[in-house]
Each structure stands twice: as structure tokens, then as C-alpha cells.
Coordinates of C-alpha atoms in Angstrom, one line a residue:
X1 CA -0.8 -41.7 -38.6
X2 CA 0.2 -38.2 -38.7
X3 CA -2.8 -35.7 -39.5
X4 CA -2.9 -33.6 -42.7
X5 CA -4.4 -30.9 -40.7
X6 CA -1.7 -28.4 -39.2
X7 CA -2.3 -27.7 -35.8
X8 CA -1.0 -25.4 -33.1
X9 CA -0.7 -26.5 -29.2
X10 CA -0.3 -23.1 -26.8
X11 CA 1.0 -23.1 -23.6
X12 CA -1.0 -23.8 -20.7
X13 CA -1.7 -21.3 -18.7
X14 CA 0.0 -21.6 -14.8
X15 CA -2.9 -21.2 -12.6
X16 CA -2.7 -21.8 -8.5
X17 CA -4.1 -24.6 -9.3
X18 CA -0.6 -25.9 -9.3
X19 CA 0.9 -26.4 -5.7
X20 CA 4.1 -25.2 -7.7
X21 CA 2.3 -22.0 -8.6
X22 CA 0.8 -21.5 -5.4
X23 CA 5.0 -22.0 -3.4
X24 CA 6.0 -19.3 -5.7
X25 CA 3.7 -16.6 -5.5
X26 CA 4.4 -17.2 -1.2
X27 CA 7.8 -17.3 -1.9
X28 CA 7.9 -13.7 -3.8
X29 CA 5.5 -12.8 -0.7
X30 CA 8.1 -13.8 1.9
X31 CA 10.3 -11.4 0.1
X32 CA 8.0 -8.6 0.2
X33 CA 6.9 -8.9 3.1
X34 CA 10.4 -8.9 4.7
X35 CA 11.8 -5.8 2.8
X36 CA 8.8 -3.6 3.8
X37 CA 9.2 -4.5 7.4
X38 CA 12.8 -3.1 7.0
X39 CA 11.4 -0.2 5.1
X40 CA 9.1 0.8 7.6
X41 CA 11.5 0.3 10.9
X42 CA 13.7 2.7 8.6
X43 CA 10.6 5.4 7.8
X44 CA 11.6 7.8 10.6
X45 CA 12.3 11.2 11.6
X46 CA 15.6 12.0 9.2
X47 CA 15.3 9.3 6.9
X48 CA 15.7 10.8 3.2
X49 CA 13.3 9.0 0.1
X50 CA 16.3 7.8 -1.8
X51 CA 18.0 6.0 0.7
X52 CA 14.2 4.2 1.5
X53 CA 13.9 3.6 -2.1
X54 CA 17.3 2.1 -2.4
X55 CA 17.0 0.0 1.2
X56 CA 13.3 -1.1 -0.3
X57 CA 15.1 -2.1 -3.7
X58 CA 18.3 -4.0 -1.7
X59 CA 16.4 -5.9 0.6
X60 CA 14.4 -7.6 -2.4
X61 CA 17.4 -8.9 -4.3
X62 CA 18.6 -10.3 -1.1
X63 CA 15.7 -12.0 -0.5
X64 CA 15.3 -12.9 -3.8
X65 CA 18.9 -14.3 -3.9
X66 CA 17.6 -16.9 -0.8
X67 CA 15.1 -18.4 -2.7
X68 CA 14.8 -21.3 -5.7
X69 CA 19.4 -21.1 -5.6
X70 CA 19.0 -24.5 -7.1
X71 CA 17.4 -23.1 -10.6
X72 CA 20.1 -20.3 -12.0
X73 CA 17.3 -19.6 -15.2
X74 CA 14.6 -19.2 -13.2
X75 CA 13.3 -15.6 -13.7
X76 CA 13.8 -13.3 -10.4
X77 CA 13.4 -9.5 -9.9
X78 CA 11.5 -6.7 -8.7
X79 CA 7.9 -6.6 -10.1
X80 CA 7.8 -3.1 -8.4
X81 CA 10.4 -0.6 -7.5
X82 CA 10.1 1.2 -3.9
X83 CA 8.2 3.9 -4.4
X84 CA 7.8 6.3 -1.0
X85 CA 5.3 8.6 -1.7
X86 CA 4.9 11.6 1.0
X87 CA 2.3 14.0 2.2
X88 CA 0.6 14.9 -0.9
X89 CA 2.3 12.7 -3.3
X90 CA 0.0 10.3 -4.0
X91 CA 2.0 7.3 -5.9
X92 CA 5.1 5.9 -7.8
X93 CA 7.5 8.4 -6.2
X94 CA 10.9 6.4 -6.7
X95 CA 13.2 9.1 -7.5
X96 CA 16.7 8.6 -9.2
X97 CA 19.2 10.3 -6.8
X98 CA 19.2 13.7 -9.1
X99 CA 16.0 13.9 -9.2
X100 CA 13.8 16.4 -7.5
X101 CA 12.5 14.8 -4.0
X102 CA 15.2 12.6 -3.6
X103 CA 17.0 14.2 -1.3
X104 CA 13.4 15.0 0.9
X105 CA 14.1 14.1 4.4
X106 CA 11.0 12.7 6.7
X107 CA 9.5 15.1 9.5
X108 CA 7.6 14.0 12.2
X109 CA 3.9 13.6 11.2
X110 CA 4.5 13.2 7.5
X111 CA 1.9 10.7 6.0
X112 CA 4.4 8.0 4.1
X113 CA 2.9 5.5 1.4
X114 CA 5.4 2.6 0.6
X115 CA 5.3 0.4 -2.4
X116 CA 6.9 -2.9 -3.6
X117 CA 6.7 -6.0 -5.0
X118 CA 9.0 -8.6 -6.1
X119 CA 8.6 -11.7 -8.9
X120 CA 9.6 -15.3 -8.7
X121 CA 9.1 -16.9 -12.1
X122 CA 7.0 -14.3 -13.2
X123 CA 4.5 -14.6 -10.3
X124 CA 4.7 -11.5 -8.2
X125 CA 3.8 -10.5 -4.7
X126 CA 3.1 -6.7 -4.3
X127 CA 2.7 -4.9 -1.2
X128 CA 2.1 -1.1 -0.3
X129 CA 1.3 0.3 2.9
X130 CA 0.8 4.0 5.1
X131 CA 3.2 5.0 8.0
X132 CA 3.0 7.8 9.8
X133 CA 6.4 9.2 11.3
X134 CA 6.9 9.3 14.6
X135 CA 3.7 7.7 15.3
X136 CA 3.0 5.6 18.7
X137 CA 0.6 4.6 21.5
X138 CA 1.9 8.3 22.9
X139 CA 1.5 10.0 19.8
X140 CA -1.5 8.3 17.8
X141 CA -2.6 9.5 14.1
X142 CA -5.7 11.5 14.6
X143 CA -7.7 13.8 12.4
X144 CA -7.8 13.5 8.2
X145 CA -4.6 10.9 8.3
X146 CA -6.3 8.6 10.3
X147 CA -9.6 8.9 8.4
X148 CA -7.9 8.4 5.2
X149 CA -5.7 5.3 6.8
X150 CA -8.8 3.4 8.2
X151 CA -10.8 4.0 5.3
X152 CA -8.4 2.4 3.1
X153 CA -7.7 -0.7 5.6
X154 CA -11.4 -1.2 5.8
X155 CA -11.9 -1.0 1.8
X156 CA -8.9 -3.6 1.7
X157 CA -10.7 -5.8 4.1
X158 CA -13.6 -5.8 2.2
X159 CA -11.7 -6.4 -0.9
X160 CA -10.8 -9.4 0.2
X161 CA -13.9 -10.4 1.0
X162 CA -16.1 -9.6 -1.8
X163 CA -13.2 -11.5 -4.2
X164 CA -15.0 -14.8 -3.4
X165 CA -15.6 -17.0 -6.6
X166 CA -19.2 -16.0 -7.4
X167 CA -19.1 -12.1 -7.0
X168 CA -19.1 -9.6 -9.3
X169 CA -16.6 -6.8 -9.6
X170 CA -19.5 -3.5 -9.5
X171 CA -20.7 -4.8 -6.0
X172 CA -17.3 -4.4 -5.1
X173 CA -16.8 -0.7 -6.4
X174 CA -20.1 -0.3 -4.7
X175 CA -18.9 -1.2 -1.2
X176 CA -15.9 0.5 -1.1
X177 CA -17.8 3.9 -2.1
X178 CA -19.3 3.1 0.8
X179 CA -16.7 2.6 3.5
X180 CA -14.7 5.5 2.2
X181 CA -17.8 8.1 2.7
X182 CA -18.2 6.6 6.4
X183 CA -14.4 7.8 6.8
X184 CA -15.4 11.3 5.0
X185 CA -13.1 9.6 2.0
X186 CA -13.5 9.3 -1.4
X187 CA -11.4 6.8 -3.4
X188 CA -8.9 8.4 -5.9
X189 CA -10.5 8.1 -9.5
X190 CA -9.0 5.8 -12.0
X191 CA -7.7 3.9 -9.4
X192 CA -8.1 0.0 -10.3
X193 CA -7.8 -3.5 -8.9
X194 CA -6.1 -5.6 -11.6
X195 CA -6.2 -9.8 -11.5
X196 CA -2.7 -11.1 -11.8
X197 CA -1.3 -13.2 -14.2
X198 CA 2.0 -14.9 -14.8
X199 CA 4.5 -12.3 -16.5
X200 CA 1.8 -9.5 -16.2
X201 CA 0.1 -7.2 -13.3
X202 CA -2.5 -6.4 -15.4
X203 CA -4.6 -9.3 -15.7
X204 CA -8.2 -9.1 -17.5
X205 CA -10.3 -8.7 -15.0
X206 CA -10.4 -5.2 -13.0
X207 CA -12.3 -3.6 -10.4
X208 CA -12.3 0.0 -10.3
X209 CA -12.7 2.0 -7.0
X210 CA -14.7 5.2 -8.4
X211 CA -15.4 5.4 -11.3
X212 CA -17.4 8.3 -13.5
X213 CA -20.8 7.5 -15.1
X214 CA -19.1 6.9 -18.4
X215 CA -16.5 4.7 -16.7
X216 CA -19.2 2.7 -15.0
X217 CA -21.4 2.3 -18.4
X218 CA -18.3 1.1 -20.3
X219 CA -16.2 -0.8 -17.4
X220 CA -16.2 -4.4 -18.2
X221 CA -18.2 -6.4 -15.8
X222 CA -16.5 -9.7 -14.4
X223 CA -17.1 -12.2 -12.4
X224 CA -14.5 -14.4 -9.9
X225 CA -13.3 -17.4 -10.2
X226 CA -11.4 -20.0 -8.1
X227 CA -7.7 -19.9 -9.0
X228 CA -7.5 -16.4 -9.5
X229 CA -5.0 -14.1 -8.6
X230 CA -5.7 -10.2 -7.7
X231 CA -3.7 -7.1 -6.6
X232 CA -6.0 -5.0 -4.6
X233 CA -5.1 -1.8 -4.9
X234 CA -6.7 1.2 -2.1
X235 CA -6.1 4.5 -2.6
X236 CA -8.8 6.7 -0.7
X237 CA -8.3 10.9 0.2
X238 CA -10.1 13.3 2.0
X239 CA -10.3 15.7 -0.8
X240 CA -12.8 15.5 -3.6
X241 CA -10.7 12.1 -5.4
X242 CA -9.2 14.1 -8.4
X243 CA -5.5 14.2 -8.0
X244 CA -3.5 16.1 -10.6
X245 CA -0.6 15.6 -12.3
X246 CA 2.8 16.5 -10.7
X247 CA 5.3 18.4 -11.9
X248 CA 8.0 16.0 -10.4
X249 CA 9.6 13.7 -13.5
X250 CA 8.4 10.7 -14.2
X251 CA 11.0 7.3 -13.0
X252 CA 8.3 4.4 -13.3
X253 CA 7.7 2.9 -16.5
X254 CA 6.7 -0.8 -17.6
X255 CA 6.8 -2.5 -21.2
X256 CA 3.5 -2.7 -22.6
X257 CA 2.6 -5.6 -25.0
X258 CA 2.4 -3.2 -28.2
X259 CA 4.8 -3.8 -30.4
X260 CA 6.2 -1.2 -33.4
X261 CA 9.0 -1.0 -35.3
X262 CA 10.9 2.1 -33.3
X263 CA 12.7 4.4 -35.4
X264 CA 15.5 5.6 -32.6
X265 CA 18.5 3.8 -31.6
X266 CA 17.7 5.0 -28.2
X267 CA 14.3 3.7 -27.9
X268 CA 15.5 0.7 -29.8
X269 CA 18.7 0.2 -27.0
X270 CA 16.2 0.8 -24.1
X271 CA 13.6 -1.7 -24.8
X272 CA 15.9 -4.2 -25.8
X273 CA 17.5 -3.9 -22.1
X274 CA 13.9 -3.7 -20.4
X275 CA 12.8 -7.1 -21.9
X276 CA 15.8 -8.4 -20.9
X277 CA 15.9 -7.2 -17.0
X278 CA 12.3 -6.5 -16.4
X279 CA 10.4 -7.9 -19.0
X280 CA 6.4 -6.7 -18.1
X281 CA 7.1 -5.9 -15.1
X282 CA 7.2 -2.2 -13.8
X283 CA 11.1 -0.9 -13.5
X284 CA 12.6 2.6 -12.1
X285 CA 15.1 4.5 -14.3
X286 CA 17.9 4.2 -11.7
X287 CA 17.9 0.6 -12.4
X288 CA 18.7 1.2 -15.9
X289 CA 22.7 0.7 -17.1
X290 CA 22.4 4.5 -18.1
X291 CA 19.9 6.9 -16.7
X292 CA 20.4 9.8 -19.2
X293 CA 20.1 7.3 -22.2
X294 CA 16.9 5.2 -20.9
X295 CA 15.3 8.6 -20.1
X296 CA 15.8 9.4 -24.1
X297 CA 15.0 6.5 -25.1
X298 CA 11.7 6.1 -23.1
X299 CA 10.2 9.5 -24.9
X300 CA 9.7 7.9 -28.5
X301 CA 8.9 4.7 -26.1
X302 CA 6.0 5.9 -24.5
X303 CA 4.5 7.8 -27.2
X304 CA 4.1 4.9 -29.3
X305 CA 2.9 3.0 -26.7
X306 CA 5.4 0.1 -26.3
X307 CA 6.1 1.4 -22.4
X308 CA 3.9 3.1 -20.3
X309 CA 5.1 5.8 -17.7
X310 CA 3.2 5.7 -14.1
X311 CA 3.0 9.6 -14.0
X312 CA 3.1 10.7 -10.7
X313 CA 0.1 12.7 -9.0
X314 CA -0.8 14.6 -6.1
X315 CA -3.4 15.9 -3.9
X316 CA -4.4 19.8 -2.6
X317 CA -2.0 20.8 0.2
X318 CA -4.1 19.8 3.7
X319 CA -5.7 16.7 2.6
X320 CA -4.7 13.0 3.3
X321 CA -4.5 9.8 1.0
X322 CA -4.0 6.7 2.9
X323 CA -2.8 3.4 0.8
X324 CA -3.6 -0.2 1.2
X325 CA -2.2 -2.8 -1.3
X326 CA -1.7 -6.6 -1.8
X327 CA -1.9 -9.6 -3.4
X328 CA -4.5 -12.0 -3.0
X329 CA -5.0 -15.8 -4.2
X330 CA -8.9 -17.1 -4.6
X331 CA -9.1 -20.6 -4.0
X332 CA -11.8 -22.9 -3.7
X333 CA -11.4 -22.5 0.0
X334 CA -11.4 -19.0 -0.2
X335 CA -9.5 -15.6 -0.7
X336 CA -5.8 -15.9 1.0
X337 CA -3.8 -12.5 1.5
X338 CA -1.0 -13.2 0.9
X339 CA 1.6 -9.8 1.5
X340 CA 1.1 -7.5 4.6
X341 CA 2.7 -4.5 6.0
X342 CA 2.4 -3.6 9.9
X343 CA -1.1 -4.5 11.3
X344 CA -3.6 -2.2 11.4
X345 CA -3.7 -1.2 15.0
X346 CA -6.6 0.8 16.4
X347 CA -4.4 2.1 19.0
X348 CA -2.4 3.7 16.6
X349 CA -5.1 5.5 14.0
X350 CA -7.7 7.2 16.2
X351 CA -10.4 8.3 13.5
X352 CA -13.8 10.0 15.2
X353 CA -15.4 8.1 12.5
X354 CA -17.4 4.9 11.9
X355 CA -18.7 2.5 9.9
X356 CA -22.5 2.4 10.9
X357 CA -24.1 0.5 7.8
X358 CA -25.2 -3.0 8.9
X359 CA -24.5 -4.6 5.9
X360 CA -20.8 -3.3 5.5
X361 CA -20.4 -4.2 9.1
X362 CA -21.8 -7.8 8.3
X363 CA -19.8 -8.2 5.5
X364 CA -17.1 -7.1 7.3
X365 CA -17.3 -9.9 10.4
X366 CA -18.0 -12.5 7.6
X367 CA -14.8 -15.0 7.2
X368 CA -12.2 -14.6 4.3
X369 CA -12.5 -18.7 3.9
X370 CA -15.2 -20.2 2.5
X371 CA -17.3 -22.7 4.3
X372 CA -17.9 -26.0 1.9
X373 CA -21.8 -27.1 2.2
X374 CA -22.0 -30.1 4.9
X375 CA -23.3 -33.1 2.9
X376 CA -27.2 -34.8 4.7
X377 CA -26.3 -38.1 6.2
X378 CA -28.0 -40.6 4.0
X379 CA -31.2 -42.3 5.6
X380 CA -30.3 -46.0 6.1
X381 CA -32.5 -48.6 3.7
X382 CA -35.8 -49.4 4.8

């Protein structure tokens, strides 16, 4: 018999407890790992920023075309457009062909931060890396650039180990700050690592890396749990941690969960295109059908909160910024990193600073895997 009460059934949340979900995350990771290797190889003296951005996006599209080919309806796409941020530009620089800085040519010694992401069925893998143009074993990275890159690397290693179930977010915050200080650096303010969900890079659980006193007091505390996914996103600087908003035009946006009756035709048209092509993942204006109309429509969309602008920030001249970004799967067996740029090479990155804190050194020596308690043998019956 049918009940007289009405009931609503919610679609169960897909997590990595499902092996099919794990496979999609890892397939997306395979795509971005291959794409960033191509961009890293091309990040040489004479390369143009716009060409590197296009190379990364194209590599992701080609890689995705080879994944899950039988399911024609499955969503696949760029989860974060390739950004190439040089020297004082901290992040989110992914210009259109006619934008200021698009034709910038890389020079030996430039510190370049690369980031990109791919998604399959809404399960995203993101990767970010810092490279110094022209660096080699014969000409290693030294000074502030080496300090910042090493600090970001070891902060990422610590975060991966601290994401084990049962640990809490503010513990991560404190350890990252200690590691940054060991290298004469600070995490850049408002840098946040997010839990990832299907279709969304900005989940509920977050880790703030350099909070003000007010932010620390108000920031929601959370505990990590099995079958969660996190986007580890670390930016450290040899400066004071305060990056200023750049005069360069924003080109990366994302749709938010906010709904609003948009008034202008341009805004309605662009949010419709964004919903169909990118869902809630970040996108760059150059990937839209009409860049000029998209920029016009985004004015109202960002003003009322239906879209979020990824503003470009700059560090002071003479300072160095290091980035490391990767996606991890938190499982009952450990914390698995699925995206990776170039492996950290201490012969290439030669800093004269080091971590001396015993607690941090012990943390970095721990495994990312979780040892299961051994069962005590049952004593035989008398």
C-alpha cells in the first residue's frame, strides 16, 4: 500500500567509497598529469604565456577525448583553465589573446606558476607547480626563489600527511605556518585548501593557511574523514603575505550556487552558456563563444553573486612566490596524492634554509599510509 505521507528521495552523494568514482578521479588525474608535463617541458626561454595557456588546455581536451569513450553523455571538461603566472603575478593569470601580458615571453630566471585541472563526470583533478626557466643541475635555483619553492613543497608534504582521518584543519594551519617560517616565508593571506565534491571544487570543509586573528576565531573547525577528497592549494611568499590586487583584467570565473533573476540580456546569455559548458567549474573568458559579450555579461553576474571572479593578485617586486597544488583521496588506508607535476629535486632547488623543528621533521618522515592495528592472537582455550 502507498503511504499517505509524501516523501522526497535525495540522490545519494557519490564518494570515493565507490570504486567507479575513484576510477574517474584517477582518469582525470592521468589527463592533467600528462598535460602539465607538456607545459613544463615547453616553459623555456622564448615561450609566450598565451601559447602555454593554449597548450595546456588543448592537452587536457585531447586527453579527455580518450577517456570513457563509450559513454557519449558523460560530462568531461576542463576543471580549471591553464594559468601561467610569472614572477610577481601570484595566480589566476590566463589571458585572452588580446589581453595585456598574453604575449609576454619567458626569460631565464623567471619564476613561473602553472595550474590546470580536468573533470570526468564532475570528479575533478587539479595540479599546480612552480618552475624556474632555465634551471638545471648546472644552474640550480638559489636565493628567494629556492626558499619559496622548498617551503611550498614541504608544506604540501605535511598537509598530505595531516589529512588523515581524525585530524583537524587548524592543526594543518599551524604546521604549514611553521614550515613556511623555517624557509623565511609566509603563506599568502586568504589561501584556502578545499574539500572537493562531485561538480564542485569548493566543498564545505576548508583549511585556511594564513588567517588573521579575526579569521582564525571565526573559521569553521572541521575533522577529516575517510572517503573525502581535497584540493591542496599552497602559495607561500618570501614577502609579508599580503598580495595586492593586480591591475590586470580578470579572465577566470566560475558559476556559483546563487540564483538571481538577471536583468540584462548579456548576463542571461552568458550564464546560460556557462551552465551548459562549464557547470560550476572555473573557466576562462577566451573559451566562451564571444569574449566581448561574455565580459559584458559577467559585470552583472559577478555584481549579484551568480558568478565569482578569480581576481589576479601581485606580490612586491623582489619577492618570490612558490606554489604547489594537487588533489588527494582520503581513504581508510591513507592519503593518496593523484596529481603531480615535476618531482621536487633538492639538487635543482638549493636553499640554504632547512626545517629544524623536531615535530615537523617527524611529521614529514611519517608515511602517507595508515597502518591498521594488528589483531592480537586469541589465546587457546585452557
